[in-house]
CSV table of C-alpha atoms in Angstrom, one decimal:
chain,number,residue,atom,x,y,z
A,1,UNK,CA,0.0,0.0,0.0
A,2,UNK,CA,1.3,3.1,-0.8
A,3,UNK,CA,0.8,6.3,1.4
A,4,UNK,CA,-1.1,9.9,0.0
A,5,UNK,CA,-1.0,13.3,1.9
A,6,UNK,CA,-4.3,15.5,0.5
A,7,UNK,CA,-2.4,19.2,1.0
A,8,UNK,CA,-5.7,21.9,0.7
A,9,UNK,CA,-5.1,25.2,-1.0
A,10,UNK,CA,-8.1,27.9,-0.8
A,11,UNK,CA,-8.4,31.6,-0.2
A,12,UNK,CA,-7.0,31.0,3.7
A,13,UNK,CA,-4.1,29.8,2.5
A,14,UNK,CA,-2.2,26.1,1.9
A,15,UNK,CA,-2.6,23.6,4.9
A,16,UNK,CA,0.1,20.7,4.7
A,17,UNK,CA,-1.2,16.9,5.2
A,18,UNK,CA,1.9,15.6,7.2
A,19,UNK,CA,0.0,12.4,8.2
A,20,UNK,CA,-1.6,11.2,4.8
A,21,UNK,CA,-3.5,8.1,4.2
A,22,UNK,CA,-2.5,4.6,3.1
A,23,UNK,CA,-4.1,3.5,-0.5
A,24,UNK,CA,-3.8,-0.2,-2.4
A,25,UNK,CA,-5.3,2.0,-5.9
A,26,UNK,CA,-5.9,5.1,-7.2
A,27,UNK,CA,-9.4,4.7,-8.0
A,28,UNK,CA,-9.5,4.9,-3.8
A,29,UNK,CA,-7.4,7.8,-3.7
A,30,UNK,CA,-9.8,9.1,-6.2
A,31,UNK,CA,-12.8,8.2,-4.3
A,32,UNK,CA,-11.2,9.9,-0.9
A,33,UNK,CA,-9.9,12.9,-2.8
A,34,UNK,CA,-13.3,13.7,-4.2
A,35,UNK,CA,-15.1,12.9,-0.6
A,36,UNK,CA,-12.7,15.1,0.8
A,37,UNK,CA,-12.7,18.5,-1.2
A,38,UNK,CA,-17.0,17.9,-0.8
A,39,UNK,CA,-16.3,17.8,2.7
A,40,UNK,CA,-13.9,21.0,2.8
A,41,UNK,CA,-16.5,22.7,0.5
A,42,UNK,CA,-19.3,22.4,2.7
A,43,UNK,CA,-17.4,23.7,5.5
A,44,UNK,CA,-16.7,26.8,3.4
A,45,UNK,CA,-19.9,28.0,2.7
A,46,UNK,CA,-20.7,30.9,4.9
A,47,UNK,CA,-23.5,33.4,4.4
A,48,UNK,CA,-23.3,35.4,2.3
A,49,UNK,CA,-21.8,33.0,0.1
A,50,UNK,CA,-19.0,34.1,-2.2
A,51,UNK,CA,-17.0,33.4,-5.4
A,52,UNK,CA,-14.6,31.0,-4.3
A,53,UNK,CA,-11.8,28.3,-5.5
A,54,UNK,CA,-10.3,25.7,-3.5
A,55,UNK,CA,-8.1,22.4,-4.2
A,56,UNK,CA,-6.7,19.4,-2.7
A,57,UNK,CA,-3.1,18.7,-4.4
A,58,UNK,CA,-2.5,14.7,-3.7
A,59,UNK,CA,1.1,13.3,-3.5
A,60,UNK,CA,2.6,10.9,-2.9
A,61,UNK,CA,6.8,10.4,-1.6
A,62,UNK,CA,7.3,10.8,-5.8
A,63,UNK,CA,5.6,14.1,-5.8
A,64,UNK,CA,2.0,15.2,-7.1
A,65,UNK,CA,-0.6,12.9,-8.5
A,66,UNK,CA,-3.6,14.3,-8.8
A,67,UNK,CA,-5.6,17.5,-7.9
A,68,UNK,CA,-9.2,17.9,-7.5
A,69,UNK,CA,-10.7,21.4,-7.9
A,70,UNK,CA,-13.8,23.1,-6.7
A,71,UNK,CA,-15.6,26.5,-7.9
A,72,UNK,CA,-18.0,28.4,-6.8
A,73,UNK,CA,-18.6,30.9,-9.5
A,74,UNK,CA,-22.0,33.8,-8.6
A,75,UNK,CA,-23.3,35.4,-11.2
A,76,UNK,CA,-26.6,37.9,-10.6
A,77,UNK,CA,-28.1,38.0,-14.0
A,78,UNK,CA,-30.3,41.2,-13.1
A,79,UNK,CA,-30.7,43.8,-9.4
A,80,UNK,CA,-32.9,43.5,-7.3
């Protein structure tokens, strides 16, 4: 098995996985990856909600494999 630190990058700044987790495929990393940046989206969404961009970077001891973005884009199509 072969261990993956999830590093998070959003408008707060970069926070450093120094633990990671242990992984026997990719399509688990995958799976945890995705779980994870849902998870650190939901945390992020304050009232009012604004346009926002955060990512998780996954690596491994050989460097990057993978990233995972998510958006949050407003646009007010007329004033109210």
């Amino acid at each position: 098995m072969t261990r993956y630190y999830f590093d998070i990058l959003d408008q707060e700044g970069l926070v450093v996985d120094e633990e990671g987790l242990e992984f026997s495929n990719m399509e688990a990393v995958e799976r945890a990856a995705a779980r994870a940046m849902a998870d650190a989206a939901a945390e992020n969404f304050q009232l009012p909600v604004k346009s926002s961009e955060a990512s998780i970077e996954v690596r491994d001891d050989a460097g990057p494999v993978m990233r995972v973005r998510f958006t949050v884009e407003i646009e007010r199509l007329r004033r109210q």
